[in-house]
XYZ file of C-alpha atoms in Angstrom:
744
model
C 155.760 23.125 149.343
C 152.533 21.129 149.950
C 149.289 22.902 148.982
C 147.045 23.658 151.900
C 143.339 22.967 151.498
C 141.448 26.276 150.911
C 138.506 25.009 153.010
C 140.389 23.478 155.863
C 138.485 25.448 158.334
C 135.820 23.544 160.174
C 133.325 26.347 159.705
C 133.803 26.531 155.943
C 133.485 22.741 155.597
C 130.327 22.725 157.691
C 128.748 25.397 155.532
C 129.752 23.529 152.351
C 128.315 20.271 153.632
C 125.080 21.946 154.703
C 124.519 23.462 151.245
C 121.421 22.050 149.413
C 123.351 21.811 146.143
C 126.468 19.985 145.064
C 129.559 22.184 145.634
C 132.804 21.844 143.739
C 136.070 23.796 144.027
C 138.291 23.718 140.931
C 141.803 25.130 140.571
C 143.279 26.827 137.510
C 144.402 23.481 136.055
C 140.718 22.334 136.056
C 141.442 19.918 138.918
C 138.824 19.228 141.557
C 140.158 20.160 144.963
C 136.938 19.859 146.947
C 133.494 18.234 146.617
C 130.786 18.163 149.268
C 128.575 15.216 150.210
C 125.750 16.412 147.886
C 128.190 16.430 145.009
C 129.401 12.910 145.794
C 125.779 11.701 145.843
C 124.918 13.579 142.665
C 127.794 12.251 140.608
C 128.174 8.807 142.219
C 131.821 9.203 143.233
C 133.479 9.332 146.663
C 135.552 12.340 147.686
C 138.766 10.369 147.281
C 137.759 9.430 143.721
C 137.023 12.994 142.680
C 139.644 15.140 144.455
C 142.662 15.541 142.230
C 140.775 14.519 139.080
C 140.312 16.721 136.062
C 136.881 18.273 135.779
C 136.476 16.270 132.520
C 135.370 13.284 134.590
C 132.046 15.058 135.178
C 131.629 16.515 131.670
C 129.941 14.492 128.837
C 132.488 13.388 126.241
C 130.813 15.294 123.403
C 131.084 18.593 125.357
C 134.579 18.339 126.837
C 136.437 20.273 124.173
C 133.914 23.110 124.289
C 133.943 23.034 128.085
C 137.753 23.516 128.154
C 137.391 26.617 125.988
C 134.606 28.005 128.194
C 136.636 27.366 131.344
C 139.688 29.113 129.894
C 137.551 32.110 129.018
C 136.075 32.175 132.498
C 139.542 31.991 134.160
C 140.703 34.916 132.048
C 137.611 36.954 133.006
C 136.226 35.500 136.234
C 132.848 36.782 137.422
C 129.964 35.671 139.552
C 127.159 33.990 137.656
C 124.000 33.438 139.665
C 122.042 30.214 139.624
C 119.078 31.810 137.898
C 121.284 33.111 135.126
C 122.978 29.779 134.619
C 122.780 27.621 131.561
C 120.896 24.302 131.539
C 123.726 21.826 131.046
C 124.307 18.106 131.314
C 126.662 16.472 133.805
C 128.032 12.954 133.558
C 127.267 10.441 136.312
C 129.722 7.726 137.202
C 127.541 5.129 135.415
C 127.732 7.199 132.196
C 124.194 8.586 132.336
C 123.623 12.304 131.792
C 122.075 14.517 134.492
C 120.397 17.830 133.592
C 121.907 20.465 135.866
C 122.010 24.191 136.453
C 125.379 25.617 137.496
C 126.356 28.808 139.347
C 129.998 29.889 139.116
C 131.921 32.170 141.467
C 135.648 33.096 141.490
C 137.454 32.395 144.807
C 140.768 34.127 145.567
C 142.881 32.678 148.421
C 146.515 32.966 149.458
C 146.971 29.622 147.805
C 145.759 30.860 144.421
C 142.708 31.491 142.292
C 139.902 28.951 142.350
C 136.450 28.585 140.858
C 133.528 27.540 143.065
C 130.622 25.791 141.313
C 127.198 25.119 142.759
C 125.553 22.326 140.770
C 121.847 21.731 141.090
C 120.072 18.640 139.735
C 117.026 19.957 137.823
C 115.689 16.589 136.611
C 112.576 16.837 138.799
C 111.954 20.442 137.838
C 112.272 19.678 134.109
C 109.934 16.720 134.503
C 107.392 18.896 136.296
C 107.676 21.582 133.649
C 107.297 19.002 130.911
C 104.241 17.536 132.635
C 102.758 21.016 132.924
C 103.397 21.722 129.263
C 101.881 18.362 128.310
C 98.812 19.091 130.413
C 98.437 22.530 128.877
C 98.898 21.089 125.401
C 96.381 18.332 126.146
C 93.884 20.906 127.295
C 94.560 23.052 124.239
C 94.170 20.132 121.848
C 91.054 18.910 123.662
C 89.570 22.364 123.387
C 90.725 23.182 119.859
C 90.141 19.772 118.248
C 86.877 18.892 120.004
C 84.311 17.640 117.471
C 81.667 20.032 118.799
C 81.835 23.794 119.193
C 83.378 25.095 122.414
C 83.802 28.654 123.659
C 84.873 30.646 126.721
C 82.969 33.855 127.429
C 83.714 36.585 129.938
C 80.996 37.821 132.400
C 79.801 40.316 129.784
C 79.276 37.490 127.284
C 82.206 38.281 124.978
C 83.635 35.183 123.295
C 87.291 35.560 124.129
C 88.152 32.040 122.964
C 86.490 29.668 120.472
C 87.636 26.390 118.989
C 87.846 25.309 115.328
C 84.540 23.440 115.366
C 82.606 26.531 116.480
C 84.353 28.652 113.859
C 83.435 26.188 111.134
C 79.878 25.931 112.446
C 79.238 29.683 112.330
C 81.584 30.628 109.476
C 83.735 33.060 111.480
C 87.453 33.215 112.079
C 88.669 33.099 115.724
C 89.520 36.805 115.550
C 86.039 37.662 114.288
C 84.333 35.615 116.980
C 86.437 37.264 119.722
C 84.808 40.587 118.835
C 81.276 39.165 119.278
C 79.091 38.254 122.256
C 76.748 35.352 122.727
C 73.775 37.585 122.005
C 75.379 38.660 118.710
C 75.451 35.055 117.415
C 72.053 34.043 118.895
C 68.981 34.097 116.659
C 66.876 37.213 117.492
C 63.843 35.075 118.333
C 65.905 33.042 120.861
C 67.748 35.849 122.656
C 65.214 36.271 125.443
C 65.376 32.536 126.124
C 69.178 32.771 126.193
C 69.122 35.571 128.757
C 66.641 33.636 130.889
C 68.940 30.607 130.913
C 71.897 32.797 131.926
C 69.853 34.282 134.762
C 68.922 30.872 136.117
C 72.583 29.813 136.111
C 73.642 33.122 137.688
C 71.085 32.710 140.477
C 72.445 29.214 140.856
C 69.022 27.757 140.422
C 70.800 25.214 138.245
C 74.559 24.404 138.014
C 74.369 24.400 134.235
C 71.947 24.710 131.384
C 71.340 22.523 128.348
C 68.899 24.014 125.873
C 68.184 23.932 122.154
C 68.840 27.203 120.416
C 69.251 28.713 116.972
C 72.417 30.605 116.130
C 73.249 32.842 113.225
C 75.832 31.835 110.657
C 78.028 34.553 109.231
C 76.085 34.340 105.954
C 72.789 34.848 107.827
C 71.260 31.350 107.827
C 70.147 29.740 111.079
C 72.089 26.903 112.688
C 70.087 24.566 114.914
C 72.189 23.600 117.956
C 72.139 22.325 121.535
C 73.855 24.661 124.050
C 75.416 23.327 127.251
C 76.696 26.145 129.508
C 78.111 26.443 133.024
C 79.793 29.227 135.040
C 83.255 29.199 136.618
C 83.665 31.204 139.867
C 86.710 32.209 141.926
C 87.181 31.496 145.609
C 85.168 34.603 146.529
C 82.242 33.526 144.352
C 82.892 36.048 141.618
C 82.120 34.973 138.034
C 85.335 34.426 136.107
C 84.054 33.121 132.784
C 81.467 30.864 131.214
C 82.122 27.537 129.487
C 79.857 26.749 126.532
C 79.511 23.681 124.364
C 77.484 24.097 121.179
C 76.553 20.955 119.224
C 75.267 21.445 115.690
C 72.096 19.418 115.251
C 71.092 20.918 111.928
C 71.953 17.675 110.140
C 70.005 15.686 112.745
C 66.951 17.868 112.206
C 67.336 17.557 108.444
C 67.659 13.781 108.881
C 64.444 13.689 110.935
C 62.650 15.676 108.258
C 64.120 13.393 105.611
C 62.998 10.359 107.595
C 59.452 11.646 107.767
C 59.529 12.383 104.072
C 61.066 8.951 103.440
C 58.250 7.284 105.340
C 55.781 9.093 103.178
C 57.704 8.062 100.061
C 57.882 4.495 101.378
C 54.145 4.333 101.709
C 53.809 5.661 98.187
C 56.406 3.148 96.946
C 54.646 0.372 98.820
C 51.557 1.148 96.899
C 53.394 1.407 93.592
C 55.673 -1.635 94.101
C 55.321 -4.225 91.321
C 55.549 -7.113 93.817
C 52.797 -8.028 96.235
C 53.520 -6.904 99.806
C 51.536 -8.403 102.689
C 51.747 -7.631 106.417
C 49.977 -9.910 108.920
C 49.571 -9.703 112.688
C 50.704 -12.263 115.276
C 47.458 -14.162 114.744
C 48.187 -14.452 111.011
C 45.467 -11.992 110.054
C 46.285 -9.702 107.105
C 46.537 -6.065 108.269
C 48.207 -4.326 105.300
C 48.456 -5.025 101.548
C 49.368 -3.008 98.490
C 47.580 -2.790 95.178
C 49.911 -5.392 93.578
C 48.832 -7.957 96.227
C 45.169 -7.282 95.554
C 45.746 -7.724 91.831
C 47.859 -10.870 92.230
C 45.421 -12.721 94.500
C 42.221 -11.255 93.010
C 40.784 -9.783 96.234
C 39.580 -6.225 96.783
C 41.416 -4.535 99.687
C 38.546 -4.897 102.210
C 38.139 -8.612 101.412
C 41.886 -9.119 101.572
C 42.095 -7.589 105.048
C 39.478 -10.064 106.234
C 41.651 -13.018 105.203
C 44.368 -14.912 107.034
C 47.774 -15.857 105.699
C 46.961 -19.543 105.589
C 44.009 -18.785 103.265
C 46.476 -17.554 100.653
C 48.607 -20.697 100.140
C 47.759 -23.981 98.453
C 46.476 -26.710 100.742
C 49.703 -28.666 100.212
C 51.733 -25.744 101.605
C 49.836 -25.139 104.891
C 51.940 -27.521 107.031
C 55.162 -26.154 105.577
C 54.040 -22.571 106.247
C 53.366 -23.395 109.907
C 56.878 -24.833 110.295
C 58.515 -21.830 108.542
C 56.577 -19.368 110.739
C 57.658 -21.149 113.891
C 61.269 -21.149 112.738
C 61.192 -17.430 111.949
C 59.710 -16.617 115.364
C 62.660 -18.373 117.021
C 65.568 -17.412 114.763
C 64.316 -13.990 113.572
C 65.887 -14.508 110.174
C 64.574 -14.200 106.611
C 63.039 -16.956 104.552
C 63.282 -17.002 100.778
C 61.731 -19.715 98.680
C 59.179 -20.751 96.081
C 55.588 -21.278 97.155
C 52.328 -22.349 95.560
C 49.647 -19.757 96.358
C 45.906 -19.718 95.757
C 43.977 -17.142 93.785
C 40.474 -16.030 94.786
C 39.085 -18.147 91.934
C 40.769 -21.252 93.428
C 43.578 -21.586 90.899
C 47.085 -22.324 92.149
C 50.243 -20.736 90.692
C 53.957 -20.528 91.618
C 55.462 -17.522 93.395
C 58.758 -16.489 94.966
C 58.387 -15.293 98.543
C 60.723 -13.400 100.866
C 59.350 -13.268 104.422
C 60.481 -12.255 107.873
C 59.110 -11.437 111.313
C 59.115 -7.760 112.270
C 60.298 -6.663 115.737
C 56.706 -6.309 116.967
C 55.935 -9.909 115.969
C 54.046 -9.151 112.738
C 54.710 -10.995 109.478
C 55.998 -9.289 106.395
C 56.087 -11.029 103.021
C 57.031 -9.905 99.507
C 55.438 -12.140 96.885
C 56.493 -12.221 93.233
C 54.605 -13.985 90.446
C 57.055 -16.325 88.672
C 54.730 -17.980 86.173
C 56.426 -16.210 83.248
C 59.883 -17.119 84.573
C 58.877 -20.756 84.973
C 57.688 -20.786 81.368
C 61.016 -19.282 80.224
C 62.940 -21.871 82.257
C 60.929 -24.649 80.634
C 61.636 -23.239 77.182
C 65.318 -22.864 78.051
C 65.504 -26.499 79.156
C 63.890 -27.545 75.889
C 66.407 -25.438 73.941
C 69.304 -26.945 75.885
C 68.020 -30.449 75.196
C 67.765 -29.590 71.501
C 71.303 -28.075 71.537
C 72.743 -31.112 73.266
C 71.151 -33.366 70.663
C 72.619 -31.225 67.834
C 76.075 -31.421 69.413
C 75.717 -35.154 69.950
C 74.862 -35.711 66.277
C 77.508 -33.262 64.926
C 79.917 -35.048 62.505
C 83.005 -33.494 64.146
C 84.453 -34.100 67.584
C 83.470 -31.444 70.134
C 84.802 -31.093 73.685
C 83.430 -28.531 76.150
C 85.678 -27.668 79.098
C 83.911 -26.196 82.092
C 85.536 -23.647 84.394
C 88.751 -21.737 83.698
C 90.851 -24.647 85.033
C 89.134 -27.385 83.009
C 87.734 -29.225 86.022
C 85.165 -31.087 83.876
C 84.834 -31.892 80.176
C 81.861 -32.963 78.059
C 82.454 -34.900 74.825
C 79.973 -35.395 72.029
C 79.364 -38.740 70.336
C 81.810 -38.176 67.467
C 84.585 -37.145 69.858
C 84.083 -40.360 71.820
C 84.167 -42.322 68.576
C 87.444 -40.720 67.485
C 88.991 -41.468 70.865
C 87.712 -45.052 70.742
C 85.731 -44.692 74.005
C 83.139 -47.307 74.905
C 79.579 -46.022 75.226
C 78.852 -44.594 78.710
C 82.500 -44.581 79.828
C 83.817 -41.494 81.680
C 85.944 -39.019 79.682
C 89.728 -39.515 79.760
C 91.691 -37.387 82.235
C 93.274 -35.450 79.343
C 93.336 -35.286 75.561
C 96.786 -36.012 74.116
C 97.798 -34.110 70.991
C 101.066 -34.301 69.093
C 102.736 -32.437 66.259
C 105.708 -33.335 64.117
C 108.108 -32.888 67.040
C 106.189 -35.084 69.471
C 103.498 -34.807 72.143
C 102.523 -31.244 72.888
C 103.553 -29.901 76.286
C 100.841 -28.643 78.611
C 101.444 -24.973 77.830
C 101.020 -25.632 74.069
C 97.921 -27.808 74.416
C 94.953 -26.355 72.449
C 92.718 -26.448 75.532
C 95.339 -24.688 77.663
C 95.817 -22.011 75.049
C 92.060 -21.508 74.660
C 91.700 -21.192 78.433
C 94.359 -18.473 78.263
C 92.081 -16.562 75.864
C 93.657 -17.592 72.533
C 91.580 -18.500 69.467
C 93.095 -21.269 67.355
C 92.089 -22.251 63.866
C 93.256 -24.892 61.418
C 95.918 -26.616 63.548
C 97.049 -29.882 61.991
C 97.819 -32.212 64.885
C 97.573 -35.861 65.805
C 95.126 -37.079 68.465
C 95.994 -40.101 70.552
C 93.181 -42.634 70.894
C 92.632 -44.746 73.979
C 94.346 -47.661 72.250
C 97.521 -45.588 71.895
C 97.509 -44.981 68.114
C 97.453 -41.455 66.701
C 94.960 -40.137 64.175
C 95.548 -36.865 62.203
C 93.007 -34.153 63.042
C 92.295 -30.562 62.121
C 91.802 -28.627 65.394
C 89.992 -25.392 66.208
C 89.763 -24.048 69.780
C 88.319 -20.936 71.407
C 87.631 -19.585 74.891
C 84.100 -19.424 76.271
C 83.253 -16.077 77.932
C 80.172 -14.837 79.710
C 80.498 -11.534 77.794
C 82.559 -10.183 74.914
C 85.306 -8.922 77.199
C 84.419 -10.972 80.261
C 86.610 -13.527 82.050
C 87.185 -16.952 80.482
C 84.628 -19.433 81.810
C 85.761 -22.452 79.834
C 86.844 -23.549 76.377
C 85.530 -25.402 73.335
C 87.706 -27.524 71.093
C 86.593 -28.985 67.757
C 88.601 -31.602 65.900
C 87.978 -33.361 62.598
C 89.552 -36.566 61.321
C 91.667 -35.635 58.253
C 93.168 -39.093 57.606
C 91.737 -39.115 54.079
C 92.990 -35.566 53.407
C 96.454 -36.521 54.610
C 96.486 -39.519 52.268
C 95.455 -37.305 49.339
C 98.121 -34.760 50.294
C 100.764 -37.463 50.411
C 99.673 -38.731 46.966
C 99.904 -35.180 45.597
C 103.414 -34.784 47.010
C 104.524 -38.035 45.442
C 103.016 -36.954 42.146
C 104.939 -33.658 42.296
C 108.128 -35.625 42.886
C 107.529 -37.743 39.779
C 106.794 -34.706 37.616
C 109.873 -32.857 38.868
C 112.046 -35.889 38.228
C 110.779 -36.213 34.636
C 111.465 -32.524 33.976
C 114.942 -32.617 35.394
C 116.507 -34.922 32.768
C 115.992 -32.675 29.682
C 116.961 -29.596 31.716
C 120.231 -31.246 32.679
C 120.931 -31.959 29.017
C 120.217 -28.273 28.112
C 122.568 -27.068 30.828
C 125.366 -29.516 29.704
C 125.116 -28.534 26.014
C 125.006 -24.808 26.862
C 128.223 -25.153 28.841
C 129.944 -27.007 25.913
C 128.889 -24.206 23.510
C 130.329 -21.605 25.860
C 133.700 -23.416 26.000
C 133.935 -23.935 22.243
C 133.140 -20.518 20.936
C 134.018 -20.171 17.315
C 135.506 -17.198 15.631
C 132.196 -16.540 13.901
C 129.111 -15.042 15.508
C 129.251 -14.275 19.208
C 127.077 -16.854 20.966
C 128.343 -16.096 24.500
C 125.424 -14.001 25.634
C 122.671 -16.394 24.559
C 124.623 -19.292 25.958
C 124.981 -17.526 29.330
C 121.240 -16.862 29.380
C 120.532 -20.506 28.607
C 122.866 -21.539 31.408
C 121.290 -19.123 33.902
C 117.776 -20.193 32.961
C 118.702 -23.831 33.291
C 120.275 -23.195 36.665
C 117.172 -21.342 37.862
C 114.859 -24.084 36.597
C 117.059 -26.607 38.350
C 116.759 -24.699 41.638
C 112.986 -24.513 41.247
C 112.799 -28.250 40.611
C 115.064 -28.898 43.610
C 112.753 -26.746 45.743
C 109.733 -28.732 44.525
C 111.538 -31.987 45.292
C 112.483 -30.756 48.766
C 108.875 -29.637 49.330
C 107.662 -33.091 48.341
C 110.196 -34.817 50.600
C 109.326 -32.563 53.524
C 105.576 -32.988 53.186
C 105.898 -36.730 52.598
C 108.288 -36.893 55.572
C 110.878 -38.569 53.425
C 113.656 -36.028 53.948
C 116.703 -37.776 55.406
C 119.524 -35.909 57.097
C 123.092 -37.185 56.845
C 124.585 -35.763 60.037
C 128.281 -35.441 60.659
C 130.519 -33.080 62.666
C 130.754 -29.840 60.660
C 132.694 -26.590 61.129
C 129.901 -24.051 60.720
C 132.365 -21.225 60.071
C 133.860 -23.086 57.123
C 130.385 -23.644 55.659
C 129.718 -19.900 55.900
C 132.965 -19.077 54.028
C 132.208 -21.621 51.270
C 128.691 -20.249 50.821
C 130.007 -16.673 50.645
C 132.582 -17.642 48.029
C 129.846 -19.273 45.945
C 127.561 -16.213 46.236
C 130.427 -13.826 45.566
C 131.055 -15.551 42.258
C 127.427 -14.899 41.234
C 127.411 -11.335 42.571
C 131.001 -10.051 42.320
C 129.930 -6.448 42.980
C 128.535 -7.203 46.474
C 130.583 -6.853 49.691
C 130.381 -9.216 52.689
C 131.323 -8.650 56.343
C 131.926 -11.828 58.330
C 132.260 -12.083 62.121
C 133.120 -15.552 63.407
C 134.604 -16.008 66.922
C 137.482 -18.451 67.357
C 137.042 -21.843 68.989
C 133.473 -22.518 67.942
C 132.396 -26.121 68.611
C 131.515 -28.283 65.638
C 127.819 -28.990 65.063
C 126.319 -32.381 64.197
C 124.374 -31.493 61.009
C 123.770 -32.374 57.382
C 126.343 -30.074 55.724
C 124.599 -29.997 52.330
C 121.297 -28.957 53.873
C 122.851 -26.236 56.015
C 124.739 -25.035 52.914
C 121.345 -24.903 51.185
C 119.992 -22.757 54.024
C 122.986 -20.379 53.838
C 122.772 -20.116 50.034
C 119.078 -19.265 50.229
C 119.489 -16.563 52.925
C 122.513 -15.004 51.207
C 120.757 -15.065 47.836
C 117.784 -13.241 49.365
C 120.144 -10.680 50.988
C 121.742 -10.068 47.566
C 118.405 -9.797 45.759
C 116.603 -7.567 48.255
C 119.490 -5.612 49.841
C 120.918 -2.352 48.587
C 124.122 -2.744 46.537
C 125.907 0.065 48.392
C 125.872 -1.670 51.818
C 127.680 -4.915 52.691
C 125.914 -8.093 53.692
C 126.790 -9.050 57.275
C 127.146 -12.621 58.553
C 127.538 -13.186 62.332
C 127.960 -16.434 64.268
C 127.372 -16.285 68.034
C 127.863 -19.029 70.628
C 125.126 -19.337 73.184
C 124.802 -21.770 76.062
C 123.150 -24.632 74.145
C 123.260 -23.518 70.518
C 125.052 -21.665 67.733
C 123.187 -18.725 66.167
C 123.859 -17.518 62.624
C 122.579 -14.054 61.540
C 122.415 -12.817 57.951
C 121.892 -9.034 57.836
C 121.279 -6.701 54.915
C 120.269 -3.062 54.533
C 117.384 -2.448 52.145
C 113.742 -1.525 51.726
C 112.866 -3.979 54.560
C 109.774 -6.092 55.130
C 106.418 -4.641 56.127
C 105.215 -5.654 59.631
C 102.071 -7.240 58.216
C 104.215 -9.538 56.022
C 106.516 -10.826 58.775
C 104.099 -13.463 60.162
C 103.762 -15.005 56.659
C 107.417 -15.105 55.601
C 107.857 -18.844 56.126
C 104.617 -19.937 54.460
C 104.660 -21.904 51.229
C 104.440 -19.925 47.977
C 104.272 -16.627 49.904
C 106.257 -13.719 48.462
C 106.632 -10.286 49.999
C 108.042 -6.989 48.878
C 107.024 -3.790 47.185
C 105.684 -3.681 43.625
C 109.116 -2.523 42.493
C 110.551 -5.860 43.673
C 108.019 -8.120 41.981
C 110.444 -8.624 39.079
C 112.688 -10.707 41.347
C 112.152 -14.273 40.283
C 111.149 -17.112 42.574
C 108.274 -19.374 43.532
C 108.110 -18.558 47.237
C 109.431 -21.864 48.609
C 112.915 -20.847 49.721
C 112.121 -19.570 53.237
C 109.575 -22.326 53.834
C 112.251 -24.921 53.021
C 114.760 -23.031 55.184
C 112.412 -23.223 58.145
C 111.672 -26.901 57.618
C 115.348 -27.791 57.290
C 116.373 -25.850 60.400
C 113.522 -27.303 62.456
C 114.458 -30.796 61.175
C 117.880 -30.151 62.780
C 116.196 -29.159 66.069
C 116.803 -25.445 65.601
C 114.740 -22.305 65.139
C 114.583 -19.579 62.505
C 113.194 -16.079 62.831
C 113.159 -12.771 60.976
C 113.318 -9.141 62.088
C 112.863 -6.166 59.824
C 111.860 -2.543 59.749
C 110.847 -0.792 56.490
C 113.831 1.173 55.226
C 116.154 -0.406 57.788
C 118.010 -3.640 58.390
C 116.550 -7.066 57.745
C 117.937 -9.863 59.935
C 117.387 -13.595 59.469
C 118.641 -15.731 62.364
C 118.723 -19.486 62.665
C 120.023 -21.597 65.506
C 121.525 -25.074 65.535
C 121.727 -27.008 68.807
C 125.135 -27.998 70.104
C 125.767 -31.709 70.067
C 125.400 -33.591 73.342
C 128.588 -35.530 72.503
C 132.009 -33.934 72.521
C 132.966 -32.673 69.040
C 136.091 -30.886 67.759
C 136.359 -27.123 67.883
C 136.925 -24.853 64.921
C 140.250 -23.140 64.350
C 138.546 -20.777 61.872
C 137.984 -17.235 63.078
C 137.029 -14.229 61.034
C 136.297 -10.592 61.556
C 136.794 -9.198 58.063
C 135.215 -7.710 55.009
C 135.393 -9.042 51.476
């Protein structure tokens, strides 16, 4: 059977359409069965679009589930809920926007069933008005509370029923304490009659407000100087409601005025005691004020000085210049600073430094300082500089001074120009070119660059390129130039000395060492050969094995020492030749370990070699020499209980070999000197270990000759690690099939 409309009646529809709010009628299935014109306008739908739809169409999506539960509860217990008791909710407009609404619900029972009538009122305007009112009240509150000066509201009896933070801070009271006081309570006793008189004038409306200076009492009893601005607020019948008061603390202002007066007095005293002459002249250039220093500087008593004009005080040659400067100052109102020749009373002329300006009233003011002593010091300084430049010019070593921290300009002495082969009077070269054994130094390793970074260099043996292109060996020292001990770098100084003769003598010494070592080697070889024959042909008689073994060991050690001396000579004479060929570095390590194990059978070795290592293009004998030396050191200085570790690692452009041993370690102060010639390190208990201190120096030279690097790491009582790297060959070489991760 079709459902009849519950509001079919014309009267009911007219009443619904005339309602000021949106009206909805919803059945038990939450379907809209009626909506008036106000509802259509509120939600943006036509009646045809709403009738028959679920109520969800008007409920925000986030609230629909909760709304269903609330509606079910209401259907089970229907009751009238007035508009004033309604909740502030949000309704959904057709365009998706949310509308703040207030809803009144009422159950409706008809022959056709139970319905719920809802009156929906748009409260957007009301909420906006309430928000604006709250904002206005908050603005007033903040304006009152946060005002930078004291503000208070007082009732007709003078009680301070409201005071802001500034007034509380000014008088030292809390708001609650002030609310228990009257204006007379906080007014200084001597000013209370004046306060009452001001109130009477305002009350009689002789003046709309009063602004007077008063003293008020701080909580601790001291007086606070302030300016009071007060006005009355009346109701429509002319009755006094309350008084508005603004109280501005001017204590600091009064103290500042007193300080200014005192400062002026001090200024006049300082003017008189100032070490520089101070002169004030009027617009006609007549002197009107001077201090004692001015009288002393120019030789005039004060009364005579005040009878003089400014132009009488300068040398005749300065009069025209003074007129021009005065005219310029009158126009530009700036300050002039410069040196002037002034005239003493006795007629003598002397230099001064003057700072002058025109005062706002048109008078001149000048501060004059005697600079005769300074001029004498400047002259002496110039003489000293000329003498220093002459010393530097005649110095028998090359000296270069670099100005500024970026070396914008360089000065060279005569010997430096001679070493560079520069013609007399020619400009300095754009850069000094230095080289070491590996080639021309890069910019970051240049002695000047390092000195400008703050480094101090001493005793660097380099080669200096002359203008003709040839290189000359020099000994270089460099240091930064600072304005103070810890100040910023202002420049750099570099000193270099031609050591060509020293290099020649050093080369001769190296060649001599080679000859001596060669002559010693022949008899030692014979001793070693005969000792080995004796050991193989032992007779049944006396046991000669032990002496023979000692002879053999001594001969072997002497042979190693001679080989070290020969290598040293070759390295220093630059006669060491490398026979490079593709070498499996892992195999070399195993051969060296086998050789060392034969000499130290009680020592254990741990070897870690990854598979597939590329071959390296090296001199196999020299790399074997490096390995023997490092392993021998590990055996001599390491503890017998711990194994010696050998690692090979592949990096992007190089192979790195590490020899590691556990032992007493190397002291930090010895690490920088490990690779120096004839340098030996270790505790006193290790001094019995034999050697001449050339092994590590030769190791470093051999590795660097191959283009690699060597370094050491050690901690006392911990591990000592020696690492050296060998560059991978640029050409394609075979790869090793030797891999090891074992102990022996």
